[in-house]
């Protein structure tokens, strides 16, 4: 059957659907970086997004405040027994413990490879309980909403709806660090997302390690070898037509980049000896490790210097049955991140890769429901984040751990219905800016990537060396 020009363009566009383009079109508001010189070292940021709102109050517990924690949560069956907790002793002081399911994170913390950022969340400006309650302080958009708070973590702009994520804007500003490399700098193993969406930066979405790198794009043509060769000639000719039109050029650029990416991945077959757990987040992080090996192998010819990866695990919206549900999820997170760190050691890039967590929001200290099989928590605000890597100044807590008191100094709520929704003491912008500065963002470009950063006391929280 004859293939029309329209059919050919339609089918080729569909085949390239795994390449996402936020916008490479000047008139669509592209952010043009002052192109930095190509980097000589490799650095990567790896996001583990815990979708649904992880209960940080049960992930990291202050043993100095265990009685206060237990008094609020025990009656409903939500408090974890102190004897079961995994104690850690931060060099920053105080006595704390991790959830019993996080042995891997306890080990990395004790090795100095894990830091914890306490009570972090979206902020327009620093807030106190007083300025929050009397309305004199500016609040983030749509607090306690899943979709909105996911957006605020991924854009790091708490007072506006943004079409780009901070990882995308970071890549826009640091694209020159990759020199002449053509492989996408932003790669998701969990579908297209806002975090990696830039104005100029293309986002590559690939499957987890259940699919080999050679097959993640599958840009294949049907027919005989002669027919494929003929079609490829026509395809390449078509990509050169009408490029004076911005939309056509953008589509052509996507196809060209996809072909280059497919060729690069088809030529490598990286392997690892590190054993990863056979879970979704385990397979995602294994694929990241394989991509890092491929992109840093000098014989593969990809030669990337800067990359940002996105992975995700869902199920953290624990309005009920939290005890068992969160235990399973945190086991998966802990085991996968521990295996991923071991893989970076195997690849000798542990000092060049930083893994960090984000989640929609924290959850209320006040339980929702009663009984171990039913009890859960509701949406809250400030939460605790994990940061892992060889360059992490670990064995330390950063930020300020909240006072575990309903209606206390860190609680948004008062009166007859205090719930324990912590007002963050560090903003998402400060968290992301610290990661971005380590990655290679210049201080001159900080405000372009993080427009609210000047409202906070520091742009570097100090957890990376």
Coordinates of C-alpha atoms in Angstrom, one line a residue:
X1 CA 0.0 0.0 0.0
X2 CA 1.3 3.5 -0.9
X3 CA 2.4 5.6 2.0
X4 CA 1.3 9.3 1.7
X5 CA 3.5 12.2 2.9
X6 CA 0.8 12.9 5.5
X7 CA 0.7 9.3 6.8
X8 CA 4.5 9.2 6.9
X9 CA 4.8 12.4 9.0
X10 CA 2.0 11.3 11.3
X11 CA 3.5 7.8 12.0
X12 CA 7.0 9.2 12.4
X13 CA 5.7 11.8 14.9
X14 CA 3.9 9.1 16.9
X15 CA 7.1 7.0 16.9
X16 CA 8.9 9.9 18.5
X17 CA 6.4 10.5 21.2
X18 CA 8.7 9.6 24.0
X19 CA 10.6 12.8 23.4
X20 CA 8.9 15.8 25.1
X21 CA 9.5 19.4 24.1
X22 CA 8.4 22.1 26.6
X23 CA 9.1 24.7 23.9
X24 CA 12.0 25.4 21.7
X25 CA 10.3 28.3 20.1
X26 CA 11.6 31.8 20.8
X27 CA 8.2 33.5 20.7
X28 CA 6.9 31.1 23.3
X29 CA 9.1 32.6 26.0
X30 CA 12.3 30.6 25.8
X31 CA 14.9 31.3 28.5
X32 CA 18.2 31.9 26.9
X33 CA 21.2 31.2 29.1
X34 CA 24.5 33.0 29.1
X35 CA 26.2 29.8 27.8
X36 CA 28.8 28.6 30.3
X37 CA 32.0 26.8 29.1
X38 CA 31.8 23.0 28.8
X39 CA 32.4 21.2 32.1
X40 CA 35.3 18.8 32.6
X41 CA 33.6 16.8 35.3
X42 CA 30.3 14.9 35.5
X43 CA 27.5 15.7 37.9
X44 CA 23.9 14.4 38.1
X45 CA 20.9 15.1 40.2
X46 CA 18.4 12.2 40.8
X47 CA 14.9 13.0 42.2
X48 CA 12.9 10.3 44.0
X49 CA 9.4 11.8 44.2
X50 CA 7.2 10.1 46.8
X51 CA 3.8 10.8 45.4
X52 CA 0.8 11.3 47.6
X53 CA 2.4 13.0 50.6
X54 CA 4.8 11.0 52.7
X55 CA 4.2 11.2 56.5
X56 CA 7.5 12.6 57.7
X57 CA 6.3 12.5 61.3
X58 CA 6.7 8.7 61.2
X59 CA 9.7 8.7 58.9
X60 CA 11.9 10.8 61.2
X61 CA 11.1 11.1 64.9
X62 CA 12.7 13.2 67.5
X63 CA 13.5 10.9 70.5
X64 CA 13.8 14.0 72.7
X65 CA 10.1 14.7 71.8
X66 CA 9.0 11.0 71.7
X67 CA 6.5 11.5 74.6
X68 CA 4.8 14.4 72.8
X69 CA 4.7 12.4 69.6
X70 CA 3.3 9.3 71.4
X71 CA 0.7 11.3 73.3
X72 CA -0.9 12.5 70.1
X73 CA -0.6 9.3 68.0
X74 CA -0.7 6.3 70.4
X75 CA -4.4 6.2 71.2
X76 CA -5.3 6.0 67.5
X77 CA -2.7 3.3 66.9
X78 CA -0.5 5.5 64.7
X79 CA 2.6 5.9 67.0
X80 CA 5.6 3.6 66.3
X81 CA 7.0 1.9 69.3
X82 CA 10.2 3.5 70.5
X83 CA 11.9 0.1 70.8
X84 CA 11.3 -0.6 67.1
X85 CA 12.8 2.7 65.8
X86 CA 16.2 3.0 64.2
X87 CA 18.2 5.5 66.3
X88 CA 20.6 8.0 64.6
X89 CA 22.8 10.5 66.3
X90 CA 23.3 13.6 64.1
X91 CA 26.6 15.5 64.6
X92 CA 24.3 18.6 64.6
X93 CA 22.9 17.4 67.9
X94 CA 19.8 15.8 69.4
X95 CA 18.5 12.3 69.4
X96 CA 16.4 11.1 66.5
X97 CA 15.3 7.9 64.9
X98 CA 14.2 6.6 61.5
X99 CA 11.2 4.5 60.6
X100 CA 11.9 0.8 61.3
X101 CA 11.7 0.0 57.6
X102 CA 14.6 2.2 56.7
X103 CA 17.7 0.2 57.7
X104 CA 19.4 1.2 54.4
X105 CA 19.0 4.9 55.2
X106 CA 20.2 4.4 58.8
X107 CA 23.4 2.8 57.4
X108 CA 24.0 5.6 54.9
X109 CA 23.3 8.2 57.5
X110 CA 25.9 6.6 59.9
X111 CA 28.4 6.5 57.0
X112 CA 28.0 10.2 56.5
X113 CA 26.4 9.7 53.0
X114 CA 22.9 10.8 54.0
X115 CA 21.7 14.2 55.2
X116 CA 18.1 15.0 56.2
X117 CA 16.5 18.4 55.6
X118 CA 13.8 19.0 58.2
X119 CA 10.5 20.8 57.8
X120 CA 10.9 21.8 54.2
X121 CA 8.0 23.0 52.0
X122 CA 6.7 25.7 49.6
X123 CA 7.0 29.2 50.8
X124 CA 6.5 32.6 49.2
X125 CA 8.4 34.3 52.0
X126 CA 9.4 33.3 55.5
X127 CA 6.3 32.7 57.7
X128 CA 5.6 32.3 61.4
X129 CA 2.5 31.0 63.1
X130 CA 1.6 34.6 63.8
X131 CA 2.0 36.0 60.3
X132 CA 0.2 32.9 58.9
X133 CA -2.8 33.2 61.2
X134 CA -3.2 37.0 61.1
X135 CA -2.9 37.1 57.3
X136 CA 0.1 39.5 57.2
X137 CA 2.3 36.8 55.6
X138 CA 2.0 35.7 52.0
X139 CA 1.0 32.1 51.6
X140 CA 1.7 29.6 48.8
X141 CA -1.0 28.8 46.3
X142 CA -3.6 26.2 47.2
X143 CA -2.1 24.8 50.3
X144 CA -2.9 21.1 51.2
X145 CA -3.9 20.3 47.6
X146 CA -2.2 17.3 46.0
X147 CA -1.8 18.6 42.4
X148 CA -1.0 22.2 43.4
X149 CA 1.6 21.2 46.0
X150 CA 3.2 18.7 43.6
X151 CA 3.4 21.6 41.2
X152 CA 5.0 23.9 43.8
X153 CA 7.7 21.4 44.6
X154 CA 8.5 20.8 41.0
X155 CA 8.4 24.5 39.9
X156 CA 9.9 26.0 43.1
X157 CA 7.7 29.1 42.5
X158 CA 5.1 29.2 45.3
X159 CA 3.2 32.3 44.3
X160 CA 2.5 31.6 40.7
X161 CA 1.5 28.9 38.3
X162 CA 4.6 28.1 36.2
X163 CA 4.8 26.1 32.9
X164 CA 8.4 25.2 33.6
X165 CA 10.0 23.2 36.4
X166 CA 13.1 24.2 38.3
X167 CA 15.0 21.2 36.8
X168 CA 14.0 22.4 33.3
X169 CA 15.1 26.0 34.0
X170 CA 18.3 24.7 35.6
X171 CA 19.1 22.7 32.4
X172 CA 18.2 25.8 30.3
X173 CA 20.8 27.8 32.1
X174 CA 23.5 25.2 32.2
X175 CA 23.2 23.6 28.8
X176 CA 26.6 24.8 27.8
X177 CA 28.2 22.6 30.5
X178 CA 27.5 19.7 28.2
X179 CA 29.5 21.1 25.4
X180 CA 28.7 19.5 22.0
X181 CA 27.0 16.5 23.5
X182 CA 23.5 16.0 21.9
X183 CA 22.0 13.5 24.4
X184 CA 19.1 14.9 26.5
X185 CA 20.3 16.3 29.8
X186 CA 16.9 15.8 31.5
X187 CA 15.6 12.2 31.6
X188 CA 12.6 10.8 33.3
X189 CA 12.0 7.1 34.2
X190 CA 8.5 7.9 35.4
X191 CA 6.8 9.7 32.5
X192 CA 6.8 13.3 31.4
X193 CA 6.7 15.7 34.4
X194 CA 6.8 19.3 35.3
X195 CA 10.1 19.2 37.2
X196 CA 12.2 18.5 34.1
X197 CA 10.2 20.8 31.7
X198 CA 12.2 23.8 30.5
X199 CA 11.7 26.5 28.0
X200 CA 14.5 25.2 25.7
X201 CA 15.2 21.9 27.3
X202 CA 13.8 18.7 25.8
X203 CA 12.8 16.0 28.3
X204 CA 13.4 12.3 27.4
X205 CA 11.1 9.8 29.0
X206 CA 12.2 6.1 29.0
X207 CA 11.0 2.9 30.6
X208 CA 12.6 1.4 33.6
X209 CA 15.3 -1.3 33.6
X210 CA 12.7 -3.9 32.5
X211 CA 13.4 -2.4 29.0
X212 CA 17.0 -2.4 27.7
X213 CA 18.5 0.9 26.7
X214 CA 18.7 -0.2 23.1
X215 CA 14.9 -0.5 22.9
X216 CA 13.6 2.5 24.9
X217 CA 12.8 4.6 21.9
X218 CA 12.2 1.9 19.2
X219 CA 12.5 4.2 16.2
X220 CA 12.1 1.4 13.7
X221 CA 10.5 1.3 10.2
X222 CA 8.6 -1.5 8.7
X223 CA 9.3 -3.1 5.3
X224 CA 12.3 -4.5 3.6
X225 CA 15.8 -3.1 4.0
X226 CA 15.5 -1.4 0.7
X227 CA 12.2 0.1 1.6
X228 CA 13.5 1.3 5.0
X229 CA 16.5 2.9 3.3
X230 CA 14.3 4.7 0.8
X231 CA 12.0 5.9 3.5
X232 CA 14.9 7.1 5.6
X233 CA 16.2 9.2 2.7
X234 CA 12.7 10.8 2.3
X235 CA 12.5 11.3 6.1
X236 CA 15.7 13.1 6.2
X237 CA 14.7 15.3 3.3
X238 CA 11.4 16.1 4.9
X239 CA 13.1 17.2 8.1
X240 CA 15.0 19.9 6.2
X241 CA 11.8 21.4 4.6
X242 CA 10.0 24.5 5.9
X243 CA 12.3 25.1 8.8
X244 CA 11.8 28.8 8.5
X245 CA 8.4 28.2 10.3
X246 CA 9.0 27.9 14.0
X247 CA 6.5 25.1 14.7
X248 CA 7.9 23.0 11.8
X249 CA 11.4 23.6 13.0
X250 CA 10.5 22.6 16.6
X251 CA 9.0 19.3 15.3
X252 CA 12.0 18.7 13.1
X253 CA 14.3 19.4 16.0
X254 CA 12.5 16.8 18.1
X255 CA 12.9 14.2 15.4
X256 CA 16.5 14.9 14.9
X257 CA 17.2 14.8 18.6
X258 CA 15.3 11.5 18.9
X259 CA 17.2 9.9 16.1
X260 CA 20.5 11.0 17.7
X261 CA 19.4 9.6 21.1
X262 CA 18.2 6.4 19.6
X263 CA 21.6 5.9 17.8
X264 CA 23.5 6.7 21.0
X265 CA 21.5 4.2 23.1
X266 CA 21.5 1.5 20.5
X267 CA 25.3 1.5 20.5
X268 CA 25.7 0.8 24.2
X269 CA 25.0 -2.2 26.4
X270 CA 25.9 -1.2 30.0
X271 CA 25.8 -3.7 32.8
X272 CA 26.0 -3.5 36.6
X273 CA 27.0 -6.0 39.3
X274 CA 25.0 -4.1 42.0
X275 CA 21.8 -6.0 42.8
X276 CA 18.7 -3.8 42.9
X277 CA 15.3 -4.7 44.5
X278 CA 12.7 -5.9 42.0
X279 CA 10.3 -3.1 42.7
X280 CA 9.1 -0.2 40.5
X281 CA 11.4 2.3 42.2
X282 CA 14.2 -0.2 42.2
X283 CA 13.9 -0.8 38.5
X284 CA 13.7 3.0 37.8
X285 CA 16.9 3.7 39.8
X286 CA 18.7 0.8 38.1
X287 CA 17.8 2.4 34.8
X288 CA 19.2 5.7 36.0
X289 CA 22.4 3.9 37.0
X290 CA 22.7 2.2 33.6
X291 CA 22.1 5.5 31.8
X292 CA 24.8 7.2 33.9
X293 CA 27.2 4.4 33.0
X294 CA 26.4 4.8 29.3
X295 CA 26.6 8.6 29.3
X296 CA 29.9 8.7 31.2
X297 CA 31.7 5.8 29.3
X298 CA 34.3 7.5 27.1
X299 CA 34.1 4.6 24.6
X300 CA 30.3 5.1 24.1
X301 CA 30.7 8.6 22.7
X302 CA 27.8 10.2 24.5
X303 CA 30.0 12.3 26.7
X304 CA 27.5 14.0 29.0
X305 CA 28.7 16.3 31.8
X306 CA 25.4 17.3 33.4
X307 CA 22.1 15.3 33.8
X308 CA 18.9 15.5 35.9
X309 CA 16.9 12.3 36.4
X310 CA 13.3 11.9 37.7
X311 CA 11.9 8.8 39.3
X312 CA 8.7 8.3 41.3
X313 CA 6.9 6.0 43.7
X314 CA 3.2 6.4 44.5
X315 CA 0.9 5.3 47.3
X316 CA 1.8 7.9 50.0
X317 CA -1.7 9.4 50.3
X318 CA -2.3 7.4 53.5
X319 CA -5.7 8.6 54.8
X320 CA -6.1 5.0 56.2
X321 CA -4.1 1.9 56.9
X322 CA -1.0 4.0 57.1
X323 CA 1.0 1.7 59.4
X324 CA 1.3 -1.2 57.0
X325 CA 1.2 0.9 53.8
X326 CA 3.9 3.4 54.7
X327 CA 6.1 0.6 56.1
X328 CA 6.0 -1.1 52.7
X329 CA 6.6 2.1 50.8
X330 CA 9.5 3.2 52.9
X331 CA 11.1 -0.2 52.7
X332 CA 11.0 0.1 48.9
X333 CA 12.5 3.7 49.0
X334 CA 15.2 2.8 51.5
X335 CA 16.3 -0.4 49.6
X336 CA 16.3 1.2 46.2
X337 CA 18.2 4.3 47.2
X338 CA 20.8 2.2 49.1
X339 CA 21.3 0.0 46.0
X340 CA 21.5 3.1 43.8
X341 CA 24.2 4.6 46.0
X342 CA 26.1 1.2 45.9
X343 CA 25.8 1.4 42.1
X344 CA 27.4 4.8 42.0
X345 CA 30.3 3.5 44.1
X346 CA 30.6 0.6 41.6
X347 CA 30.8 3.2 38.8
X348 CA 33.1 5.4 40.8
X349 CA 30.8 8.4 40.4
X350 CA 29.5 8.5 44.0
X351 CA 30.9 12.0 44.5
X352 CA 29.3 13.2 41.3
X353 CA 25.7 12.0 41.8
X354 CA 23.3 13.4 44.4
X355 CA 19.9 11.7 45.1
X356 CA 17.2 13.7 46.8
X357 CA 13.6 13.1 47.7
X358 CA 10.5 15.3 47.3
X359 CA 6.8 14.7 48.1
X360 CA 3.5 16.6 47.8
X361 CA 3.6 17.7 51.5
X362 CA 3.8 16.2 55.0
X363 CA 0.9 14.9 56.9
X364 CA -0.9 15.9 60.1
X365 CA 0.5 14.9 63.4
X366 CA -3.1 14.4 64.5
X367 CA -4.3 11.0 63.3
X368 CA -7.4 10.5 61.1
X369 CA -9.4 7.5 62.3
X370 CA -8.5 4.9 64.8
X371 CA -7.2 1.3 64.8
X372 CA -4.0 0.0 63.2
X373 CA -5.9 -1.3 60.1
X374 CA -7.7 2.0 59.5
X375 CA -5.8 4.9 61.0
X376 CA -4.2 7.4 58.7
X377 CA -3.4 11.1 58.4
X378 CA -4.6 14.1 56.4
X379 CA -2.8 16.6 54.2
X380 CA -0.4 18.9 55.9
X381 CA 2.6 21.1 54.8
X382 CA 6.2 21.0 56.0
X383 CA 8.1 17.7 55.6
X384 CA 11.5 16.0 55.8
X385 CA 13.7 15.2 52.8
X386 CA 16.5 12.7 52.3
X387 CA 19.7 13.7 50.4
X388 CA 22.2 11.0 49.5
X389 CA 25.6 11.0 47.8
X390 CA 29.4 11.1 48.2
X391 CA 29.4 14.9 48.2
X392 CA 26.6 15.1 50.8
X393 CA 27.8 16.5 54.1
X394 CA 25.9 13.8 55.9
X395 CA 25.3 12.4 59.4
X396 CA 23.6 15.7 59.9
X397 CA 20.1 17.3 60.1
X398 CA 19.6 20.6 58.3
X399 CA 16.8 23.0 58.8
X400 CA 14.8 23.1 62.0
X401 CA 12.9 20.1 63.3
X402 CA 9.3 21.2 64.4
X403 CA 8.0 21.3 67.9
X404 CA 5.6 18.3 68.1
X405 CA 2.7 20.1 69.8
X406 CA -0.8 20.5 68.5
X407 CA -1.4 24.2 68.4
X408 CA 2.3 24.8 69.1
X409 CA 4.6 27.4 67.6
X410 CA 5.0 25.5 64.3
X411 CA 1.3 24.5 63.8
X412 CA -0.8 26.3 61.3
X413 CA -3.9 25.5 63.3
X414 CA -5.1 26.7 66.7
X415 CA -8.3 27.1 68.7
X416 CA -10.5 24.0 69.2
X417 CA -9.0 22.0 66.2
X418 CA -5.2 22.0 66.2
X419 CA -3.9 19.3 63.8
X420 CA -0.2 19.6 63.6
X421 CA 0.4 21.0 60.1
X422 CA 3.9 22.4 60.3
X423 CA 4.8 25.7 58.8
X424 CA 8.1 25.1 56.8
X425 CA 11.2 26.6 58.1
X426 CA 13.1 26.2 54.8
X427 CA 11.6 26.7 51.4
X428 CA 11.6 24.5 48.3
X429 CA 13.5 27.3 46.6
X430 CA 16.3 27.1 49.1
X431 CA 16.4 23.3 48.9
X432 CA 16.5 23.3 45.1
X433 CA 18.9 26.2 44.9
X434 CA 21.4 24.3 47.1
X435 CA 21.2 21.3 44.7
X436 CA 21.4 23.6 41.7
X437 CA 24.5 25.5 42.9
X438 CA 26.3 22.2 43.4
X439 CA 25.2 21.1 39.9
X440 CA 26.9 24.1 38.4
X441 CA 24.4 27.0 38.3
X442 CA 26.1 30.3 38.5
X443 CA 25.0 32.7 41.3
X444 CA 24.3 35.3 38.6
X445 CA 21.6 32.9 37.2
X446 CA 20.0 32.0 40.6
X447 CA 17.2 34.6 40.3
X448 CA 16.3 33.5 36.8
X449 CA 15.8 29.9 37.9
X450 CA 14.5 30.7 41.4
X451 CA 12.7 34.0 41.2
X452 CA 11.8 34.2 45.0
X453 CA 15.2 33.1 46.3
X454 CA 16.1 36.7 47.4
X455 CA 13.3 36.6 50.0
X456 CA 15.1 34.0 52.1
X457 CA 18.1 34.3 54.3
X458 CA 20.3 32.0 52.2
X459 CA 20.3 30.2 48.9
X460 CA 22.7 27.5 50.1
X461 CA 21.5 25.3 53.0
X462 CA 25.0 23.8 53.3
X463 CA 24.3 20.0 52.9
X464 CA 26.6 19.7 49.8
X465 CA 30.3 20.1 49.8

